Tab-separated table of C-alpha atoms in Angstrom:
chain	number	residue	atom	x	y	z
A	8	MET	CA	0.000	0.000	0.000
A	9	PHE	CA	1.367	3.360	-1.028
A	10	PRO	CA	-0.022	6.756	-0.063
A	11	ALA	CA	-0.772	9.291	-2.769
A	12	PRO	CA	2.156	11.643	-3.443
A	13	PHE	CA	2.573	14.647	-1.178
A	14	GLU	CA	5.032	17.421	-0.390
A	15	TYR	CA	6.809	16.961	2.916
A	16	TYR	CA	7.987	19.566	5.401
A	17	ALA	CA	9.718	18.957	8.722
A	18	PRO	CA	9.730	22.261	10.624
A	19	LYS	CA	11.983	22.549	13.675
A	20	THR	CA	9.908	25.131	15.520
A	21	LEU	CA	6.218	25.738	16.144
A	22	GLN	CA	6.554	29.122	14.457
A	23	GLU	CA	7.886	27.471	11.323
A	24	ALA	CA	5.051	24.925	11.379
A	25	LEU	CA	2.462	27.712	11.638
A	26	SER	CA	4.036	29.594	8.713
A	27	LEU	CA	3.861	26.431	6.611
A	28	LEU	CA	0.242	25.921	7.619
A	29	ALA	CA	-0.561	29.530	6.708
A	30	GLN	CA	1.141	29.073	3.342
A	31	HIS	CA	-0.504	25.761	2.386
A	32	GLY	CA	-3.861	26.189	4.118
A	33	GLU	CA	-6.391	23.422	3.691
A	34	ASN	CA	-4.121	21.474	1.326
A	35	ALA	CA	-1.921	20.704	4.310
A	36	LYS	CA	-2.321	18.086	6.976
A	37	VAL	CA	-0.377	18.229	10.230
A	38	LEU	CA	1.374	14.948	11.071
A	39	ALA	CA	1.982	14.093	14.727
A	40	GLY	CA	2.767	10.500	15.726
A	41	GLY	CA	1.179	9.254	12.521
A	42	GLN	CA	-0.249	6.080	14.016
A	43	SER	CA	-3.702	6.904	12.626
A	44	LEU	CA	-2.910	9.310	9.804
A	45	VAL	CA	-0.303	7.164	8.030
A	46	PRO	CA	-2.604	4.109	7.830
A	47	LEU	CA	-5.387	6.382	6.537
A	48	MET	CA	-3.044	7.772	3.902
A	49	LYS	CA	-2.036	4.262	2.852
A	50	LEU	CA	-5.694	3.383	2.386
A	51	ARG	CA	-6.047	6.713	0.546
A	52	LEU	CA	-8.895	7.682	2.811
A	53	SER	CA	-6.731	10.728	3.425
A	54	THR	CA	-4.794	12.265	0.525
A	55	PRO	CA	-3.253	15.521	1.733
A	56	ALA	CA	-1.159	17.402	-0.825
A	57	VAL	CA	1.181	18.666	1.883
A	58	ILE	CA	2.371	17.066	5.113
A	59	ILE	CA	3.704	19.224	7.931
A	60	ASP	CA	5.525	16.852	10.267
A	61	LEU	CA	5.692	18.047	13.894
A	62	ASN	CA	8.060	15.315	15.068
A	63	GLY	CA	11.120	17.535	14.852
A	64	ILE	CA	9.626	20.200	17.130
A	65	ALA	CA	11.271	19.535	20.488
A	66	GLU	CA	9.442	22.411	22.200
A	67	LEU	CA	6.136	20.514	21.919
A	68	ARG	CA	7.277	17.435	23.846
A	69	TYR	CA	7.133	17.935	27.616
A	70	ILE	CA	5.178	17.103	30.752
A	71	ARG	CA	5.493	19.670	33.519
A	72	GLU	CA	3.694	21.043	36.540
A	73	GLU	CA	2.267	24.534	36.159
A	74	GLY	CA	0.350	25.905	39.123
A	75	ASN	CA	-2.540	23.568	39.826
A	76	TYR	CA	-2.395	21.644	36.580
A	77	VAL	CA	-0.058	19.450	34.596
A	78	ALA	CA	0.861	20.836	31.188
A	79	ILE	CA	1.456	18.196	28.542
A	80	GLY	CA	3.037	19.177	25.244
A	81	ALA	CA	0.985	18.091	22.240
A	82	MET	CA	3.873	15.948	20.963
A	83	ALA	CA	4.338	14.030	24.229
A	84	ARG	CA	4.241	10.358	23.250
A	85	HIS	CA	1.873	7.877	24.851
A	86	TYR	CA	4.941	6.229	26.385
A	87	ASP	CA	5.931	9.559	27.957
A	88	LEU	CA	2.522	9.786	29.652
A	89	GLU	CA	2.483	6.121	30.624
A	90	THR	CA	5.790	6.476	32.474
A	91	SER	CA	5.502	10.027	33.842
A	92	ASP	CA	6.054	10.116	37.619
A	93	LEU	CA	4.556	13.595	37.722
A	94	LEU	CA	1.313	12.386	36.154
A	95	LYS	CA	1.269	9.255	38.313
A	96	ARG	CA	1.374	11.538	41.339
A	97	LEU	CA	-1.003	14.304	40.219
A	98	CYS	CA	-3.364	12.747	37.604
A	99	PRO	CA	-2.817	8.982	37.711
A	100	ILE	CA	-5.676	8.219	35.349
A	101	LEU	CA	-3.709	9.529	32.365
A	102	PRO	CA	-0.768	7.097	32.683
A	103	GLU	CA	-3.264	4.291	33.290
A	104	CYS	CA	-5.222	5.313	30.191
A	105	ALA	CA	-2.069	5.701	28.074
A	106	SER	CA	-0.947	2.188	28.993
A	107	HIS	CA	-4.098	0.819	27.315
A	108	ILE	CA	-3.441	2.419	23.932
A	109	GLY	CA	-2.505	0.137	21.025
A	110	ASP	CA	0.779	-1.624	21.702
A	111	VAL	CA	4.339	-0.729	22.696
A	112	GLN	CA	5.323	0.342	19.198
A	113	VAL	CA	2.272	2.580	18.847
A	114	ARG	CA	2.840	4.074	22.305
A	115	ASN	CA	6.473	4.854	21.445
A	116	ARG	CA	5.338	6.959	18.538
A	117	GLY	CA	1.737	8.142	18.998
A	118	THR	CA	1.105	11.497	20.699
A	119	ILE	CA	-1.644	12.881	22.902
A	120	GLY	CA	-2.100	15.923	20.654
A	121	GLY	CA	-2.449	13.744	17.575
A	122	SER	CA	-4.913	11.419	19.239
A	123	LEU	CA	-7.131	14.269	20.451
A	124	ALA	CA	-7.041	16.057	17.086
A	125	HIS	CA	-7.973	12.848	15.278
A	126	ALA	CA	-10.947	12.300	17.653
A	127	ASP	CA	-11.443	8.666	16.834
A	128	PRO	CA	-14.677	7.648	18.587
A	129	ALA	CA	-12.852	4.634	20.049
A	130	ALA	CA	-9.662	6.412	21.162
A	131	ASP	CA	-8.732	6.102	24.840
A	132	TYR	CA	-7.584	9.599	25.820
A	133	PRO	CA	-10.871	11.445	25.229
A	134	ALA	CA	-12.575	9.560	28.080
A	135	ALA	CA	-9.807	10.435	30.539
A	136	VAL	CA	-9.361	14.029	29.376
A	137	LEU	CA	-13.124	14.604	29.699
A	138	ALA	CA	-13.246	13.048	33.170
A	139	CYS	CA	-10.257	15.167	34.246
A	140	GLU	CA	-12.006	18.311	32.928
A	141	GLY	CA	-8.883	18.924	30.909
A	142	GLU	CA	-8.324	21.769	28.494
A	143	ILE	CA	-6.750	21.869	25.070
A	144	LYS	CA	-4.589	24.834	24.140
A	145	VAL	CA	-4.334	25.660	20.453
A	146	VAL	CA	-2.635	28.351	18.410
A	147	ASP	CA	-3.603	29.622	14.971
A	148	THR	CA	-1.545	30.775	12.013
A	149	ASP	CA	-1.739	34.393	13.264
A	150	GLY	CA	-0.212	33.286	16.559
A	151	LYS	CA	-3.514	33.737	18.403
A	152	GLU	CA	-3.961	31.233	21.229
A	153	ARG	CA	-7.147	29.867	22.737
A	154	VAL	CA	-7.901	27.272	25.378
A	155	ILE	CA	-10.793	24.901	24.711
A	156	LYS	CA	-12.539	22.881	27.411
A	157	ALA	CA	-12.525	19.158	26.655
A	158	THR	CA	-16.350	19.127	26.728
A	159	ASP	CA	-16.379	21.713	23.918
A	160	PHE	CA	-13.498	20.163	22.010
A	161	PHE	CA	-15.103	16.915	20.866
A	162	VAL	CA	-17.815	17.825	18.371
A	163	ASP	CA	-18.690	14.642	16.498
A	164	LEU	CA	-17.237	11.547	14.839
A	165	PHE	CA	-13.615	12.476	13.926
A	166	THR	CA	-14.603	16.112	14.375
A	167	THR	CA	-13.272	18.597	16.920
A	168	ALA	CA	-13.429	22.311	17.603
A	169	LEU	CA	-9.920	22.607	16.154
A	170	GLN	CA	-9.928	24.881	13.084
A	171	PRO	CA	-7.938	24.074	9.920
A	172	ASN	CA	-5.567	26.978	10.677
A	173	GLU	CA	-4.899	25.826	14.229
A	174	ILE	CA	-2.426	23.413	15.849
A	175	ILE	CA	-2.803	21.873	19.312
A	176	THR	CA	0.138	22.899	21.467
A	177	GLU	CA	-0.722	21.734	24.960
A	178	ILE	CA	-3.127	19.677	27.042
A	179	ARG	CA	-3.819	20.894	30.561
A	180	ILE	CA	-4.924	18.435	33.196
A	181	PRO	CA	-5.936	19.746	36.654
A	182	ALA	CA	-4.176	18.011	39.559
A	183	PHE	CA	-6.438	15.683	41.528
A	184	ALA	CA	-8.006	16.951	44.758
A	185	PRO	CA	-6.996	15.089	47.944
A	186	LYS	CA	-8.772	11.781	48.634
A	187	THR	CA	-9.430	11.294	44.957
A	188	GLY	CA	-9.216	7.958	43.202
A	189	SER	CA	-9.518	7.075	39.549
A	190	ALA	CA	-9.675	4.144	37.188
A	191	TYR	CA	-9.746	3.574	33.430
A	192	LEU	CA	-11.340	0.321	32.327
A	193	LYS	CA	-11.711	-0.844	28.775
A	194	MET	CA	-13.152	-3.643	26.719
A	195	GLU	CA	-11.171	-3.672	23.517
A	196	GLN	CA	-11.527	-5.062	20.047
A	197	LEU	CA	-8.727	-7.590	20.226
A	198	ALA	CA	-7.111	-7.156	16.826
A	199	SER	CA	-6.990	-3.363	16.790
A	200	GLY	CA	-6.875	-2.627	20.507
A	201	TYR	CA	-9.461	0.106	20.008
A	202	ALA	CA	-12.098	0.493	22.715
A	203	LEU	CA	-15.508	-1.075	22.206
A	204	CYS	CA	-16.057	0.826	25.403
A	205	GLY	CA	-13.640	2.627	27.702
A	206	VAL	CA	-14.679	4.270	30.969
A	207	ALA	CA	-12.660	6.799	32.943
A	208	ALA	CA	-13.982	7.394	36.458
A	209	ILE	CA	-12.682	9.916	38.986
A	210	VAL	CA	-14.175	10.043	42.498
A	211	SER	CA	-13.392	12.377	45.414
A	212	LEU	CA	-14.482	11.138	48.826
A	213	ASP	CA	-14.997	12.909	52.137
A	214	ASP	CA	-15.265	10.180	54.734
A	215	SER	CA	-17.559	7.942	52.777
A	216	VAL	CA	-19.522	10.683	51.052
A	217	ILE	CA	-18.957	11.166	47.333
A	218	GLN	CA	-17.979	14.837	47.051
A	219	ASP	CA	-17.267	14.817	43.370
A	220	VAL	CA	-17.537	12.252	40.618
A	221	ARG	CA	-16.749	12.458	36.930
A	222	VAL	CA	-17.200	9.774	34.313
A	223	GLY	CA	-15.918	9.932	30.727
A	224	ILE	CA	-16.930	7.267	28.227
A	225	THR	CA	-15.360	6.455	24.863
A	226	GLY	CA	-16.069	3.898	22.151
A	227	VAL	CA	-19.833	3.935	22.640
A	228	ALA	CA	-21.082	7.093	20.924
A	229	PRO	CA	-19.825	9.000	17.846
A	230	LYS	CA	-17.823	11.118	20.290
A	231	ALA	CA	-16.618	10.551	23.835
A	232	TYR	CA	-19.017	11.971	26.423
A	233	ARG	CA	-19.471	12.703	30.127
A	234	ALA	CA	-22.024	10.409	31.770
A	235	THR	CA	-23.733	13.282	33.561
A	236	GLY	CA	-26.703	11.140	34.603
A	237	VAL	CA	-24.396	8.875	36.572
A	238	GLU	CA	-22.527	11.812	38.043
A	239	ASN	CA	-25.676	13.624	39.202
A	240	ALA	CA	-27.083	10.475	40.768
A	241	LEU	CA	-23.960	10.028	42.902
A	242	LYS	CA	-22.852	13.513	43.919
A	243	GLY	CA	-23.318	14.053	47.647
A	244	GLN	CA	-24.433	10.465	48.240
A	245	ALA	CA	-22.908	8.208	50.857
A	246	PHE	CA	-20.952	5.443	49.185
A	247	ASN	CA	-22.481	2.034	48.976
A	248	PRO	CA	-22.119	-0.516	46.195
A	249	LYS	CA	-25.870	-0.646	45.535
A	250	THR	CA	-26.021	3.108	44.859
A	251	ILE	CA	-23.101	2.768	42.463
A	252	GLU	CA	-24.782	-0.069	40.629
A	253	GLN	CA	-28.052	1.837	40.250
A	254	ALA	CA	-26.342	5.016	39.100
A	255	SER	CA	-24.263	3.098	36.550
A	256	GLU	CA	-27.460	2.034	34.801
A	257	LEU	CA	-27.593	5.643	33.514
A	258	ALA	CA	-24.217	5.380	31.734
A	259	ALA	CA	-25.697	5.311	28.223
A	260	ASP	CA	-28.770	7.457	28.907
A	261	GLY	CA	-29.634	9.719	25.990
A	262	ILE	CA	-26.868	8.149	23.905
A	263	ASN	CA	-27.350	6.632	20.485
A	264	PRO	CA	-24.658	3.937	20.584
A	265	LEU	CA	-22.508	3.075	17.575
A	266	GLU	CA	-22.942	-0.256	15.851
A	267	ASP	CA	-20.435	-2.222	13.800
A	268	ILE	CA	-19.433	-5.805	13.130
A	269	HIS	CA	-17.609	-5.965	16.463
A	270	ALA	CA	-20.429	-4.859	18.737
A	271	ASP	CA	-24.060	-3.840	18.308
A	272	ALA	CA	-25.634	-0.856	20.024
A	273	GLU	CA	-27.203	-2.886	22.808
A	274	TYR	CA	-23.894	-4.517	23.682
A	275	ARG	CA	-22.048	-1.213	23.696
A	276	ALA	CA	-24.663	0.294	26.043
A	277	HIS	CA	-24.349	-2.773	28.252
A	278	LEU	CA	-20.569	-2.405	28.360
A	279	ALA	CA	-20.914	1.268	29.281
A	280	LYS	CA	-23.035	0.375	32.315
A	281	VAL	CA	-20.922	-2.551	33.499
A	282	LEU	CA	-17.578	-0.810	33.016
A	283	THR	CA	-18.905	2.371	34.652
A	284	LYS	CA	-19.863	0.376	37.728
A	285	ARG	CA	-16.503	-1.386	37.876
A	286	ALA	CA	-14.514	1.776	37.202
A	287	LEU	CA	-16.387	3.672	39.929
A	288	LEU	CA	-15.840	0.889	42.459
A	289	LYS	CA	-12.155	0.717	41.623
A	290	ALA	CA	-11.797	4.510	41.793
A	291	ILE	CA	-13.476	4.564	45.208
A	292	GLU	CA	-11.235	1.795	46.468
A	293	ARG	CA	-8.222	3.824	45.360
A	294	ALA	CA	-9.622	7.052	46.859
A	295	LYS	CA	-9.726	5.391	50.263
A	296	VAL	CA	-6.002	4.578	50.274
B	15	MET	CA	14.208	14.321	-1.054
B	16	ARG	CA	17.725	13.628	0.119
B	17	ILE	CA	17.930	11.804	3.450
B	18	ASN	CA	20.911	10.734	5.552
B	19	VAL	CA	20.226	7.799	7.803
B	20	THR	CA	22.368	5.580	9.998
B	21	VAL	CA	21.209	1.992	9.696
B	22	ASN	CA	22.906	-0.650	11.818
B	23	GLY	CA	25.800	1.739	12.374
B	24	ARG	CA	26.353	2.414	8.674
B	25	GLN	CA	25.646	5.774	7.027
B	26	TYR	CA	23.387	5.894	4.008
B	27	SER	CA	22.460	8.837	1.842
B	28	SER	CA	19.512	8.366	-0.493
B	29	ASP	CA	17.035	10.224	-2.647
B	30	VAL	CA	13.503	9.140	-1.770
B	31	GLU	CA	9.958	10.183	-2.502
B	32	PRO	CA	8.255	11.567	0.623
B	33	ARG	CA	5.579	8.910	0.376
B	34	MET	CA	8.057	6.026	0.592
B	35	LEU	CA	7.447	4.081	3.786
B	36	LEU	CA	10.429	3.316	6.004
B	37	VAL	CA	9.901	-0.420	5.565
B	38	HIS	CA	10.104	-0.099	1.780
B	39	TYR	CA	13.211	2.040	2.107
B	40	LEU	CA	14.924	-0.574	4.254
B	41	ARG	CA	13.945	-3.487	2.040
B	42	ASP	CA	13.921	-2.087	-1.491
B	43	VAL	CA	16.516	0.680	-1.357
B	44	LEU	CA	18.985	-0.678	1.188
B	45	GLY	CA	18.304	-4.347	0.498
B	46	LEU	CA	17.800	-5.130	4.186
B	47	THR	CA	15.029	-7.671	3.714
B	48	GLY	CA	15.173	-9.003	7.275
B	49	THR	CA	12.484	-6.471	8.149
B	50	HIS	CA	9.268	-8.098	7.000
B	51	ILE	CA	6.035	-6.685	5.658
B	52	GLY	CA	3.018	-8.394	7.161
B	53	CYS	CA	-0.344	-6.675	7.445
B	54	GLU	CA	0.667	-3.206	6.192
B	55	THR	CA	-1.905	-1.720	8.552
B	56	GLY	CA	0.091	-1.326	11.743
B	57	VAL	CA	-1.330	-4.351	13.506
B	58	CYS	CA	1.047	-7.298	13.055
B	59	GLY	CA	4.425	-5.902	14.119
B	60	ALA	CA	6.442	-7.889	11.539
B	61	CYS	CA	8.052	-4.636	10.358
B	62	THR	CA	9.222	-3.564	13.834
B	63	VAL	CA	12.602	-1.825	13.898
B	64	LEU	CA	14.364	0.327	16.480
B	65	LEU	CA	14.321	4.072	15.832
B	66	ASN	CA	16.928	5.702	18.089
B	67	GLY	CA	16.621	2.589	20.238
B	68	GLU	CA	12.817	2.554	20.447
B	69	ALA	CA	10.604	-0.072	18.816
B	70	VAL	CA	8.410	1.346	16.043
B	71	LYS	CA	6.469	-0.126	13.155
B	72	SER	CA	8.317	0.804	9.989
B	73	CYS	CA	5.135	0.580	7.887
B	74	MET	CA	3.731	3.545	9.827
B	75	LEU	CA	6.617	5.917	9.234
B	76	PHE	CA	7.872	7.609	6.095
B	77	ALA	CA	11.549	7.239	5.265
B	78	VAL	CA	11.871	11.043	5.166
B	79	GLN	CA	10.892	11.118	8.839
B	80	VAL	CA	14.065	9.307	9.909
B	81	ASP	CA	16.442	11.731	8.208
B	82	GLY	CA	19.401	12.240	10.540
B	83	GLN	CA	18.339	9.418	12.845
B	84	GLU	CA	19.450	5.920	13.753
B	85	ILE	CA	17.713	2.714	12.761
B	86	THR	CA	18.491	-0.791	13.958
B	87	THR	CA	17.101	-3.768	12.067
B	88	ILE	CA	17.419	-7.491	12.687
B	89	GLU	CA	20.572	-7.469	10.551
B	90	GLY	CA	22.257	-5.120	13.007
B	91	ILE	CA	21.918	-6.803	16.385
B	92	SER	CA	24.507	-9.584	16.296
B	93	GLN	CA	28.046	-8.577	17.185
B	94	ASP	CA	31.311	-10.050	15.890
B	95	GLY	CA	29.481	-13.071	14.533
B	96	GLN	CA	27.795	-13.686	17.905
B	97	LEU	CA	24.010	-13.794	18.007
B	98	HIS	CA	22.301	-11.262	20.253
B	99	PRO	CA	21.081	-12.947	23.483
B	100	VAL	CA	17.465	-12.551	22.308
B	101	GLN	CA	18.340	-14.287	19.028
B	102	GLN	CA	20.008	-17.031	21.043
B	103	GLY	CA	16.911	-17.323	23.198
B	104	PHE	CA	14.685	-17.839	20.134
B	105	TRP	CA	17.163	-20.509	18.983
B	106	GLU	CA	17.422	-22.253	22.343
B	107	LYS	CA	13.708	-22.271	23.112
B	108	HIS	CA	12.477	-22.815	19.566
B	109	GLY	CA	10.644	-19.491	19.589
B	110	LEU	CA	9.641	-19.752	15.943
B	111	GLN	CA	8.344	-22.038	13.266
B	112	CYS	CA	8.093	-20.204	9.952
B	113	GLY	CA	10.129	-17.255	11.212
B	114	TYR	CA	8.084	-14.568	9.513
B	115	CYS	CA	7.263	-12.680	12.710
B	116	THR	CA	10.656	-13.349	14.295
B	117	PRO	CA	12.616	-10.195	13.357
B	118	GLY	CA	9.806	-8.036	14.745
B	119	MET	CA	9.414	-10.236	17.802
B	120	ILE	CA	13.126	-10.022	18.545
B	121	LEU	CA	13.331	-6.245	18.187
B	122	ALA	CA	10.220	-5.748	20.346
B	123	SER	CA	11.774	-8.093	22.919
B	124	ILE	CA	15.033	-6.131	22.879
B	125	GLN	CA	12.977	-2.991	23.577
B	126	LEU	CA	11.277	-4.738	26.502
B	127	LEU	CA	14.487	-6.035	28.079
B	128	LYS	CA	16.124	-2.627	27.784
B	129	ARG	CA	13.289	-1.091	29.811
B	130	ASN	CA	12.673	-4.067	32.077
B	131	PRO	CA	15.568	-6.528	32.476
B	132	ASN	CA	13.546	-8.872	34.680
B	133	PRO	CA	10.009	-9.054	33.250
B	134	THR	CA	7.286	-11.361	34.517
B	135	GLU	CA	5.565	-13.659	32.057
B	136	GLU	CA	2.599	-11.279	32.001
B	137	GLU	CA	4.856	-8.317	31.279
B	138	ILE	CA	6.451	-10.203	28.384
B	139	ARG	CA	3.052	-11.016	26.911
B	140	HIS	CA	1.927	-7.401	27.364
B	141	ALA	CA	5.095	-6.114	25.675
B	142	LEU	CA	4.521	-8.355	22.648
B	143	VAL	CA	0.844	-7.479	22.130
B	144	GLY	CA	1.840	-5.601	18.980
B	145	ASN	CA	3.509	-8.630	17.376
B	146	LEU	CA	1.421	-11.416	15.921
B	147	CYS	CA	2.626	-14.995	15.418
B	148	ARG	CA	0.466	-17.494	13.598
B	149	CYS	CA	2.572	-20.603	14.295
B	150	THR	CA	3.725	-20.972	17.846
B	151	GLY	CA	0.886	-20.097	20.166
B	152	TYR	CA	3.410	-17.687	21.760
B	153	GLN	CA	4.445	-20.066	24.552
B	154	GLN	CA	7.945	-20.682	23.238
B	155	ILE	CA	8.327	-17.039	22.333
B	156	VAL	CA	7.687	-16.121	25.957
B	157	GLU	CA	10.186	-18.789	27.035
B	158	ALA	CA	12.722	-17.419	24.552
B	159	VAL	CA	12.416	-13.938	26.043
B	160	GLN	CA	12.686	-15.348	29.564
B	161	TRP	CA	15.837	-17.218	28.511
B	162	ALA	CA	17.292	-14.057	26.957
B	163	ALA	CA	16.493	-12.038	30.081
B	164	GLN	CA	18.372	-14.552	32.216
B	165	LYS	CA	21.260	-14.573	29.778
B	166	MET	CA	21.474	-10.793	29.744
B	167	ARG	CA	21.429	-10.718	33.544
B	168	GLY	CA	24.366	-13.140	33.498
B	169	GLU	CA	22.415	-15.978	35.085
B	170	ILE	CA	22.997	-18.472	32.279
């Protein structure tokens, strides 16, 4: 399989990349880790005339603490997140989520910025970034920056709020509150590793009362979503497994689940409920430690 | 485009089309056919090589992307006529039948043992999720990696 011909540019700085994007406009496609885009190009489902490769831009690959959040450069690889001690300490759900992506080779190369921009409905990060109430920082070809809330970022199947003249530069993940536990659970399609359903749950406890709870779900709907029904049913409630089980029944409420040869809509909705329950229980167990 | 790449310690300078995949560059331009093409979709891992020491699938990279960088293929891991310990492990434990997946398996295993010199069986299986074998049922592959780990720790 050979992609259609294209012009290739490997800028060394973000500024250079933005100039190239300004010059080539909608003919250009930005290449991050390439673990989705390159296969799409080989299948000729994507035939960009110009590729702007971000892999040489060292300034976009970092994970650092900034105030009350962790700033992750768009070109941080999945392996960087998976092994980051800073994230394990401040937002442990992201390393856990990253460890579920694809395989070692994909995690060595794939990036968080690329994954979010691609917005595959079965990608892992969107569930965790939504549950974390993360933000996505982007910059346009005029150098104008904006910060988009994760809930506003995912628009539809493979569609985000990112404009064609914008590049993601950073993902911001708020540090967990004290007594907070989290878990990412996934049922995957075995050959591809993509999520049939992935659930990210974050729970903050005060004694045994659920102070805050956030649930992000991927793989089920055309875009990852927050299970607000579950969250509202649990906030302020005293923890007991029965309450969790009942609330988890709302995990696919108002959702029109995807269907394909791997899983029908009913099964995906079922997975959302079961994995939500298990993820919540695991998160609560971890919050108690 | 002109690219300069170090492959198995040797410098190469080549003119390539941007759309040429790294695996085709290695096989068709450099003649290093030890790197195999399996699924061509990024699933099977047969084309795994090391890019600056890290395992990647060479069917999901363009050759132009490795300009100025270092690649290691299966041809480059033995030293002075001595098999690499992971190669020895596959030999000792019969970690292959047809051998098609073996170069990728070995390079992914080298990546694992570099990061984790003493992996559990589960960790070995997890590390090789991206490499498919249709002959062995994986059991001997796991044993081969365990053997290599022991060898590299000086226990054999």
